[in-house]
Coordinates of C-alpha atoms and ligand atoms in Angstrom, one line a residue:
X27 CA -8.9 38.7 30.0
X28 CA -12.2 41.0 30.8
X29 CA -12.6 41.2 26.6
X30 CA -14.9 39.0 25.0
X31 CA -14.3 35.3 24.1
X32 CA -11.5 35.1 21.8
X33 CA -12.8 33.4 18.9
X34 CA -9.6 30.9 18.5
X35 CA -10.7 29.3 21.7
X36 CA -14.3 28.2 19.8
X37 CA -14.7 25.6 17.1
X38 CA -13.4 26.8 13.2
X39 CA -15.8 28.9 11.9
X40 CA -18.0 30.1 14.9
X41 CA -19.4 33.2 15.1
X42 CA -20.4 35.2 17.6
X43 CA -23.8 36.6 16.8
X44 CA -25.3 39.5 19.3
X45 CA -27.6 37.4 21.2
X46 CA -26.4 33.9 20.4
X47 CA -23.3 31.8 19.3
X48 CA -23.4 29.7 16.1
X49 CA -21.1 27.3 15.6
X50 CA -21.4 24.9 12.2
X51 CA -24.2 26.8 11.8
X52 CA -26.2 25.8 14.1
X53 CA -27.6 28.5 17.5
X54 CA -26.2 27.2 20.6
X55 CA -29.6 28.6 21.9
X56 CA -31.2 26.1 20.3
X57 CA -29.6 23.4 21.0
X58 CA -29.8 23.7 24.3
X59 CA -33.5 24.0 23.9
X60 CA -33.7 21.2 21.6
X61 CA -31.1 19.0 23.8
X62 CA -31.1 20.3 27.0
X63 CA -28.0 21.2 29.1
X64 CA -25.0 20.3 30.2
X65 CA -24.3 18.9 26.4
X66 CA -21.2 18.7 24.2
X67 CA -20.9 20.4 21.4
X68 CA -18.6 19.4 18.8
X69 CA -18.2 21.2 15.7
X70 CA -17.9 18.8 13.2
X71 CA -15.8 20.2 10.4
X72 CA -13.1 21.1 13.1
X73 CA -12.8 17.5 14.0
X74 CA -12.2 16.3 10.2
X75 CA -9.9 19.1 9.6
X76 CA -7.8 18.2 12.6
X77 CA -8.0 14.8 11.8
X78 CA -7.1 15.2 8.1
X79 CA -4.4 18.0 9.2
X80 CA -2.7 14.6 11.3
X81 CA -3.5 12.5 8.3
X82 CA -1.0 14.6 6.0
X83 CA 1.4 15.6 8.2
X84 CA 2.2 11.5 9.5
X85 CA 2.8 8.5 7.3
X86 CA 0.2 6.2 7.0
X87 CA -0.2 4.5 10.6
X88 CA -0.5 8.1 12.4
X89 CA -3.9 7.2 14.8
X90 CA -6.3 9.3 16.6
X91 CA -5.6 8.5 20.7
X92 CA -9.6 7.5 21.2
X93 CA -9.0 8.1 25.0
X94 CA -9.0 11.9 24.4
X95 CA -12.8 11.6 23.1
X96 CA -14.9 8.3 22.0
X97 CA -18.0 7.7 20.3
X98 CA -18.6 5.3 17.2
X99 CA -19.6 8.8 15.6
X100 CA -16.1 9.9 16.3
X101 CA -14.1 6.6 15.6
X102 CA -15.7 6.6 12.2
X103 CA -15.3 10.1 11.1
X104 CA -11.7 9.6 12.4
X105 CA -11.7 6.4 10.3
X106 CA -12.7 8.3 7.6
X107 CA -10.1 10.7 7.2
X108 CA -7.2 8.5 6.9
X109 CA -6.4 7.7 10.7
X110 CA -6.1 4.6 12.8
X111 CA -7.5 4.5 16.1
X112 CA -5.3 4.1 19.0
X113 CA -7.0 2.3 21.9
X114 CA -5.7 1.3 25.4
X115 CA -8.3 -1.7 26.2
X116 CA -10.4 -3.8 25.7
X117 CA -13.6 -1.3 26.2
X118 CA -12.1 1.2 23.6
X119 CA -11.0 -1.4 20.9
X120 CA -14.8 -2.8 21.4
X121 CA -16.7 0.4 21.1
X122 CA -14.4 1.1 17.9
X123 CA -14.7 -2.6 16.2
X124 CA -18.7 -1.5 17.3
X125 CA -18.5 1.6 15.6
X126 CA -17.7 -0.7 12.3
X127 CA -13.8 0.8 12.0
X128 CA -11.6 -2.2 10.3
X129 CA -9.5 -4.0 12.8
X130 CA -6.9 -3.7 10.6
X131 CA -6.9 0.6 11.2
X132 CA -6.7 -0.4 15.2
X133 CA -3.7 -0.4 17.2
X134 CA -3.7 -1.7 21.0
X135 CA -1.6 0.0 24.0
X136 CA -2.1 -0.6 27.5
X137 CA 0.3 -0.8 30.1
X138 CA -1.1 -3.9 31.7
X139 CA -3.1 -5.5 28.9
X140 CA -5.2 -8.8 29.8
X141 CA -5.0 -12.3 28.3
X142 CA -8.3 -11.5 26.6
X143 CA -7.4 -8.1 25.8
X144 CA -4.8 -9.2 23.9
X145 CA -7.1 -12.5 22.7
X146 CA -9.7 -9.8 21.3
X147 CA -7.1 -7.8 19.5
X148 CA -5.4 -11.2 18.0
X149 CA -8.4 -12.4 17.0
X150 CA -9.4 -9.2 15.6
X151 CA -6.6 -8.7 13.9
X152 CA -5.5 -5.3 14.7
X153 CA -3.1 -3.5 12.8
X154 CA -0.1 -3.1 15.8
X155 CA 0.2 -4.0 19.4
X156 CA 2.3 -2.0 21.0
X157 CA 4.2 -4.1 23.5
X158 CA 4.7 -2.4 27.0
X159 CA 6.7 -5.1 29.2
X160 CA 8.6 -8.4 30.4
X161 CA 5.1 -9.8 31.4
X162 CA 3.1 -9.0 28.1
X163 CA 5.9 -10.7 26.3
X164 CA 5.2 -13.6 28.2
X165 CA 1.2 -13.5 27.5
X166 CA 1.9 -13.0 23.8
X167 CA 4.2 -16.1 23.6
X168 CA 1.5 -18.0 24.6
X169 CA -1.0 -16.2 22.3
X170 CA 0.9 -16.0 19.1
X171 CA 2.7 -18.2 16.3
X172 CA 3.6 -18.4 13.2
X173 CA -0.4 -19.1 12.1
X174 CA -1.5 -16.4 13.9
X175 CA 1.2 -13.8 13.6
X176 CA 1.5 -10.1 15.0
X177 CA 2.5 -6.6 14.0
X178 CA 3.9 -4.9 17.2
X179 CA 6.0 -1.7 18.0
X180 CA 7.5 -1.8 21.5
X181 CA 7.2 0.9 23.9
X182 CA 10.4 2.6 25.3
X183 CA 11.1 5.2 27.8
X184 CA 13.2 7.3 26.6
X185 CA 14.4 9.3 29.6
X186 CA 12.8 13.1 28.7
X187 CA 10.8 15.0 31.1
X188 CA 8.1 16.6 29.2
X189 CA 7.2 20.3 30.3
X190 CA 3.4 19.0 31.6
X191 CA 2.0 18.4 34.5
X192 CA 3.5 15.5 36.6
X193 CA 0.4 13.4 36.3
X194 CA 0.1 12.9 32.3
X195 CA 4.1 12.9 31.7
X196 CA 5.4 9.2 30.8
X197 CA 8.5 9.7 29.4
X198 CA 10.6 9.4 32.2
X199 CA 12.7 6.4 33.5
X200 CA 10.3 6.5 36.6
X201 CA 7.1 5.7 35.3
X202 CA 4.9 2.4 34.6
X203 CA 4.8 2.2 31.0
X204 CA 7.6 0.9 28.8
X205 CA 10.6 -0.6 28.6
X206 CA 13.8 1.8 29.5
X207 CA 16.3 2.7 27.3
X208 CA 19.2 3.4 29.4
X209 CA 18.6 0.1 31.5
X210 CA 18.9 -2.5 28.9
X211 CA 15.5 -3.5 29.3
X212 CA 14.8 -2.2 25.6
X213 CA 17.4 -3.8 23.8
X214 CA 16.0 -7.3 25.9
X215 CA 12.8 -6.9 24.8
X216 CA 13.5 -6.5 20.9
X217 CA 15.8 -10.0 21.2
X218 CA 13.3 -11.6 22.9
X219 CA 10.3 -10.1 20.3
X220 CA 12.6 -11.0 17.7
X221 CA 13.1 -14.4 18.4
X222 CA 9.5 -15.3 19.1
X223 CA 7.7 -17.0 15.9
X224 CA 4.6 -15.1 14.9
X225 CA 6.0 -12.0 15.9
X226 CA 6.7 -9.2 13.6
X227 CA 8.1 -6.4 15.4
X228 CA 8.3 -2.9 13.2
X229 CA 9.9 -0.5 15.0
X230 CA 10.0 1.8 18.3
X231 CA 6.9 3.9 20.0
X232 CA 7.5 6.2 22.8
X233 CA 4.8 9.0 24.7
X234 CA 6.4 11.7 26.6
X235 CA 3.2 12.6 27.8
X236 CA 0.5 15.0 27.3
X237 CA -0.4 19.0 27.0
X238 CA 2.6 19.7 25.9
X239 CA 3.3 23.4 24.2
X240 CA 7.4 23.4 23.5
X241 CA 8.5 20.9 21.0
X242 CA 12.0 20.4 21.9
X243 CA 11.0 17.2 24.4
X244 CA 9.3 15.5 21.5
X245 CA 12.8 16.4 19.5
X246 CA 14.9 15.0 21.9
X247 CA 12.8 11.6 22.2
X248 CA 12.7 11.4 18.3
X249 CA 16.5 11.8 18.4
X250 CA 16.9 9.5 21.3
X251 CA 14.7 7.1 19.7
X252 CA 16.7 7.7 16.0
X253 CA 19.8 6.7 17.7
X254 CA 18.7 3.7 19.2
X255 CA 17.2 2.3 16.3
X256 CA 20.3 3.2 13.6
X257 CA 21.3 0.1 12.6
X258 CA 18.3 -1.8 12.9
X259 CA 15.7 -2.6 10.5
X260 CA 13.1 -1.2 11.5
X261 CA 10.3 0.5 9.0
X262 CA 8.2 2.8 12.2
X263 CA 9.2 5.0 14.6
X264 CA 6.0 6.3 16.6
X265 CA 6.6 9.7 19.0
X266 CA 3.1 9.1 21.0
X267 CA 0.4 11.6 21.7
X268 CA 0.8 14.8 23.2
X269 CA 0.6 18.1 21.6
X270 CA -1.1 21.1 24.0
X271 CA -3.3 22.9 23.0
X272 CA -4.5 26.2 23.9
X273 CA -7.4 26.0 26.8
X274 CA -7.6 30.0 28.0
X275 CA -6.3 33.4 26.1
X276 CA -3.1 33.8 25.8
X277 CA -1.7 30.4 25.5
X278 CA -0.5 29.5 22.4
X279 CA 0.3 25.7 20.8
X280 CA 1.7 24.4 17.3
X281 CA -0.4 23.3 15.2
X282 CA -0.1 19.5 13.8
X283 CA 1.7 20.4 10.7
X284 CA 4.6 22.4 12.9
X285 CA 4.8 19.2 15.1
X286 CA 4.9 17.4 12.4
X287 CA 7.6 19.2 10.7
X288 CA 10.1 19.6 13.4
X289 CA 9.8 15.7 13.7
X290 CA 10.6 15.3 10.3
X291 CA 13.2 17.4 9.8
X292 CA 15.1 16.2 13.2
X293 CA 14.2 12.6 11.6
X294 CA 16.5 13.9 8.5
X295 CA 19.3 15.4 10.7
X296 CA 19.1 12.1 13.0
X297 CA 19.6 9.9 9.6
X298 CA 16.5 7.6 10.2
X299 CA 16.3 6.1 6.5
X300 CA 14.0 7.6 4.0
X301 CA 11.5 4.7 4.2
X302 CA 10.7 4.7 8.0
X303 CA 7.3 5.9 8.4
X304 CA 7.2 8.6 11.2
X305 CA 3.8 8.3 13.3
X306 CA 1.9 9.6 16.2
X307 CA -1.3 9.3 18.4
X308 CA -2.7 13.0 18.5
X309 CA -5.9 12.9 20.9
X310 CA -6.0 16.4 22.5
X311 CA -4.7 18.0 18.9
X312 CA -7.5 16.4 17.5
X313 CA -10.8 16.6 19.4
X314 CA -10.0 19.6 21.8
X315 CA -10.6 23.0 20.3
X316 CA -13.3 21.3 18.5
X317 CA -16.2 20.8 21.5
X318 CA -17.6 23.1 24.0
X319 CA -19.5 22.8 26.9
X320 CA -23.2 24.2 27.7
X321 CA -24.3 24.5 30.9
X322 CA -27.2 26.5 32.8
X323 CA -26.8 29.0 35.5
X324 CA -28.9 27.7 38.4
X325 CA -27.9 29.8 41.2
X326 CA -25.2 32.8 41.7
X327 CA -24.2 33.6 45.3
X328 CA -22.7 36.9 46.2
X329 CA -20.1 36.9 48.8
X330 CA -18.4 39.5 50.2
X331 CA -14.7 37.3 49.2
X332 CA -16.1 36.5 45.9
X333 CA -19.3 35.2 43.6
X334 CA -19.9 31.8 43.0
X335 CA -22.1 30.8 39.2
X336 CA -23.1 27.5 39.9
X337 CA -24.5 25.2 36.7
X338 CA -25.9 22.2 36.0
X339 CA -22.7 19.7 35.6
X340 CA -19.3 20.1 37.1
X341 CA -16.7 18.1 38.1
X342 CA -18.9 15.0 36.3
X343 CA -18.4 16.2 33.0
X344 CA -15.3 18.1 33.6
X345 CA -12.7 16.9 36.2
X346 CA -9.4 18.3 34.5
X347 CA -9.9 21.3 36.9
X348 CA -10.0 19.0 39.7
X349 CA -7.3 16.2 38.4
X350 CA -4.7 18.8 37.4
X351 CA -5.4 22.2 38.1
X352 CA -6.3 23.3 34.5
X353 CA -7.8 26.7 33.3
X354 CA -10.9 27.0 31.0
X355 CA -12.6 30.3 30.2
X356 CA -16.4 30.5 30.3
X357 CA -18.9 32.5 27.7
X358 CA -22.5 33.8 28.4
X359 CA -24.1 32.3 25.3
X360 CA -26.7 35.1 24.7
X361 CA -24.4 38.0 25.5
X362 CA -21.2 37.1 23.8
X363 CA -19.9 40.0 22.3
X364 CA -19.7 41.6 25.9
X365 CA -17.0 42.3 28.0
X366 CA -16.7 40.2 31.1
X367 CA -15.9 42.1 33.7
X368 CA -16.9 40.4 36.6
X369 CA -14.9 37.7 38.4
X370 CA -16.4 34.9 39.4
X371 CA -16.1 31.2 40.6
X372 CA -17.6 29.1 38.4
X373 CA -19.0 25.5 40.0
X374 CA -20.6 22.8 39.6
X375 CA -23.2 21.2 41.4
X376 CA -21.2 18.0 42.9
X377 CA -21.8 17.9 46.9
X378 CA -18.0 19.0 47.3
X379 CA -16.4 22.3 47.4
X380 CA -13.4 21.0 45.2
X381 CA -16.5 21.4 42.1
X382 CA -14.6 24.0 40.2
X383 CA -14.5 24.2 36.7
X384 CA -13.0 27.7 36.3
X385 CA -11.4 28.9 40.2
X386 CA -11.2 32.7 38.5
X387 CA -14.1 33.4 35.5
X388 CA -14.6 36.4 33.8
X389 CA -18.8 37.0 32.8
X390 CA -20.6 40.1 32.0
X391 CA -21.8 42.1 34.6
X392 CA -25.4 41.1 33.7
X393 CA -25.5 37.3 33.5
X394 CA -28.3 35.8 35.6
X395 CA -30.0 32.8 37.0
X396 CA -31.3 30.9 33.8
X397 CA -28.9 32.1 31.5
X398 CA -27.1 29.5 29.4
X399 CA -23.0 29.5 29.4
X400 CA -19.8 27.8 27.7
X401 CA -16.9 26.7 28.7
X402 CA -14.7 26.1 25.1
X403 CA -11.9 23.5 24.6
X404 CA -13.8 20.9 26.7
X405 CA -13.7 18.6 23.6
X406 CA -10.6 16.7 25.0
X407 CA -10.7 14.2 28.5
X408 CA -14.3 15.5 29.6
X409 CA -17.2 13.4 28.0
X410 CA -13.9 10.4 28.1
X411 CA -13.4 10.7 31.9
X412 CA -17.2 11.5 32.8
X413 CA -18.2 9.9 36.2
X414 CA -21.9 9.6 37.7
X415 CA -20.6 10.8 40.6
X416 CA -23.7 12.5 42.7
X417 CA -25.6 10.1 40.3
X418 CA -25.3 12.7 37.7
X419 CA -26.3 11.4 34.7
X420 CA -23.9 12.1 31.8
X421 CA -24.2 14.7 29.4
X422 CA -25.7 14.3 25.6
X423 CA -23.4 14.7 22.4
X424 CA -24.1 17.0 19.4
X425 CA -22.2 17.3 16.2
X426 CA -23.0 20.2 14.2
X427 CA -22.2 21.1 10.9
X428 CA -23.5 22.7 7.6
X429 CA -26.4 24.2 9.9
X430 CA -27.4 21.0 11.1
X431 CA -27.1 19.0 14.4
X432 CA -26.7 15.1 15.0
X433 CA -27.2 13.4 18.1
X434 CA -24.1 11.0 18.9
X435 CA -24.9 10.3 22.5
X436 CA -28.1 10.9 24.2
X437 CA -28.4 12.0 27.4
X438 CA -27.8 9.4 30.4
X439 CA -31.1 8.6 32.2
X440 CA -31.7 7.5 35.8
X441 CA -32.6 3.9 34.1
X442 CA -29.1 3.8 32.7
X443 CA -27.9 4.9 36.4
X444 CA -29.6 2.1 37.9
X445 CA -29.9 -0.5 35.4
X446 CA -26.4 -2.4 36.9
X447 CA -28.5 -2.5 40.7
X448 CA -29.6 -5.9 41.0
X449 CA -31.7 -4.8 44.0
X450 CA -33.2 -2.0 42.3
Ligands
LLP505 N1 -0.5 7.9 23.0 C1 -0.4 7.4 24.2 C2 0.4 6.2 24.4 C3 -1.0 8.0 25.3 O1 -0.8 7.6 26.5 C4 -1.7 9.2 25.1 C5 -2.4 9.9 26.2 C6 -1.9 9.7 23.8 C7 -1.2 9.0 22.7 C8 -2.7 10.9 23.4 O2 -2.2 12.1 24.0 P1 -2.7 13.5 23.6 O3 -2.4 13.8 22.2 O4 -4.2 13.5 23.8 O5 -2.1 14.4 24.6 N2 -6.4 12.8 31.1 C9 -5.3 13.7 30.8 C10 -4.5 13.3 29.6 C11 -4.0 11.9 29.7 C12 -3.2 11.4 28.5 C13 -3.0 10.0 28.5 N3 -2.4 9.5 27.4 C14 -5.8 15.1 30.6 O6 -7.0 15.4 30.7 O7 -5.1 16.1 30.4

């Protein structure tokens, strides 16, 4: 792991230069001139492939899981290339109405969705709500009739623990979302859907949870799921989000079109009719691989135990380290093709000792104060679960592609930080 970057970690298509990194073209040098650092770089053509990649593999329904990454920039080009957006409240299905995407290429999730949540998305007119409980029912059956119909899917639990850490696995009986399978509660919820006016009620969804690299738990659910709906009428069955991806070298994920083809197959060998339509909710598959990080060294403090590379974000723009213990690798921009021999810890600058973002780094012996790095894979969960903690204003966002860049968020200033203050 002392080599040099591995190139399958960057955005398609970048290339390591001797002094500098492009990627779409465009010097990561620069940008962080031009933009300043920490920013997110997000390699354009990677996004639409992945994107389009989900588009083919799924029938038409398959949605981009906006949580994993969110801009209007990113709803549209997601839009664009055949996918409906998946959002989980009322701030997400905003931003994406915002961002000009039709409401009908929106479906709703949430585990506890408001009155006017639900309201918006009515009134909107999203594509599907995906029902989640007993007490959503009951808010719906005030909401909807036979004027003012919806398209839902309900959420089940299907009883599969997912290989992933315990925090983003959902597809166990003990968990908050959906109804369960083996209790009943399912089978409940579709008599009482059914028999509600207004409500049109297409098939199952389920989410076994996230960063997940063997694809025998999303099997199982799909066969789980197949067998629960034979007999029924139902036109969609929806297997959720979750597909790993690979964050340091040596990991190794499926791509979308292997997910997509053990589903279909064990959708064949499970006897779900030819006309159900087979969806998903990719987010980290999606955005992932495709952004980077930038940061600048500010300080590097040698210790007899170890060396600490401090930049200028951390645990703000990046708290998966923190949250669940996940790896990243770390690049010196201007020296890329070097080995990276020495171990480091890399941090932020958050007044806590817990601001890791990579516990063991690898950087070339000659990396200095000033020097620009980049952490790859940051493209999924870090602008999406940002904080201002430290008062830390969030990053910018680039796009790049065909040698050009394109702000699609500008950097956070200490007027945005204070402008909800009354008193200041
Ligand atoms: N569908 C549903 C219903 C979900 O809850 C999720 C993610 C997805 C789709 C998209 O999953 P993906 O393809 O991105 O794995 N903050 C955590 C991940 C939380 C995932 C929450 N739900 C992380 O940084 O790892």
């Amino acid at each position: 792991m002392t080599g040099p970057i591995p190139l399958a970690l960057l955005p398609d298509g970048a290339r390591l230069a001797s002094e500098d990194v492009l990627v779409g073209g465009v010097s990561l040098r620069e940008l962080a001139s031009r933009y300043g650092t920490p920013l997110f770089v997000y390699d354009e053509a990677t996004l639409r492939a992945r994107a389009a990649e989900a588009a083919r593999a799924f029938d038409d329904g398959v949605a981009f899981a906006s949580k994993s990454f969110l801009c209007a920039a990113m709803a549209r080009l997601a839009h664009e290339e055949g996918l409906c957006i998946d959002v989980a409240t009322g701030g997400e299905l905003d931003l994406v109405l915002r961002a000009g995407v039709p409401a009908s290429r929106v479906i709703l999730h949430g585990n506890n969705k408001s009155v006017e949540e639900l309201e918006a998305a009515l009134g909107a007119g999203v594509h599907r709500v995906v029902v989640d409980n007993e007490d959503e029912i009951g808010r719906l059956a005030k909401l909807v009739s036979p004027e003012r119909p919806i398209n839902c899917l309900i959420r089940v639990t299907p009883g599969v623990e997912a290989h992933t850490h315990e925090f983003i696995r959902t597809g166990q009986e003990d968990t908050k979302f959906g109804f369960s399978l083996a209790s009943g509660a399912a089978r409940r919820g579709i008599a009482r859907l059914r028999a509600m006016p207004g409500v049109r009620l297409h098939g199952v969804h389920a989410h076994i949870g996230s960063q997940i690299f063997e694809l025998d738990g999303f099997v199982e659910t799909l066969r789980i799921l197949g067998d629960f709906v034979s007999g029924d009428d139902f036109d969609e069955v929806c297997i959720g989000g979750g597909l790993g991806v690979a964050y340091v070298e040596g990991e190794a994920a499926p791509s979308i079109t292997q997910w997509a083809s053990a589903l279909r197959e064990t959708a064949r060998a499970v006897g779900l009719p030819a006309g159900t339509r087979l969806l998903a909710e990719p987010g980290r598959s999606i955005v992932a691989q495709a952004g980077l990080t930038l940061y600048r060294v500010g300080t590097i403090k040698q210790l007899t135990q170890r060396t600490y590379v401090a930049v200028d974000g951390g645990m703000s723009d990046n708290p998966r380290p923190v949250l669940y213990g996940s790896g990243y690798e770390v690049f010196d921009v201007g020296r890329p093709r070097a080995e990276r021999p020495r171990r480091v810890r890399l941090v932020g600058k958050h007044c806590e000792s817990g601001d890791i973002i990579v516990d063991e780094a690898h950087l070339p012996a000659e990396t200095a104060v000033g020097d620009l790095v980049a952490t790859p894979v940051t493209g999924a969960y870090g602008y999406s679960m940002a904080s201002n903690y430290n008062r830390v204003p969030r990053p910018a966002v680039v796009f790049v592609g065909d040698g050009r860049a394109r702000l699609a968020l500008r950097r956070e200033t200490f007027d945005d930080l204070s402008r909800l203050d009354v008193d200041a």
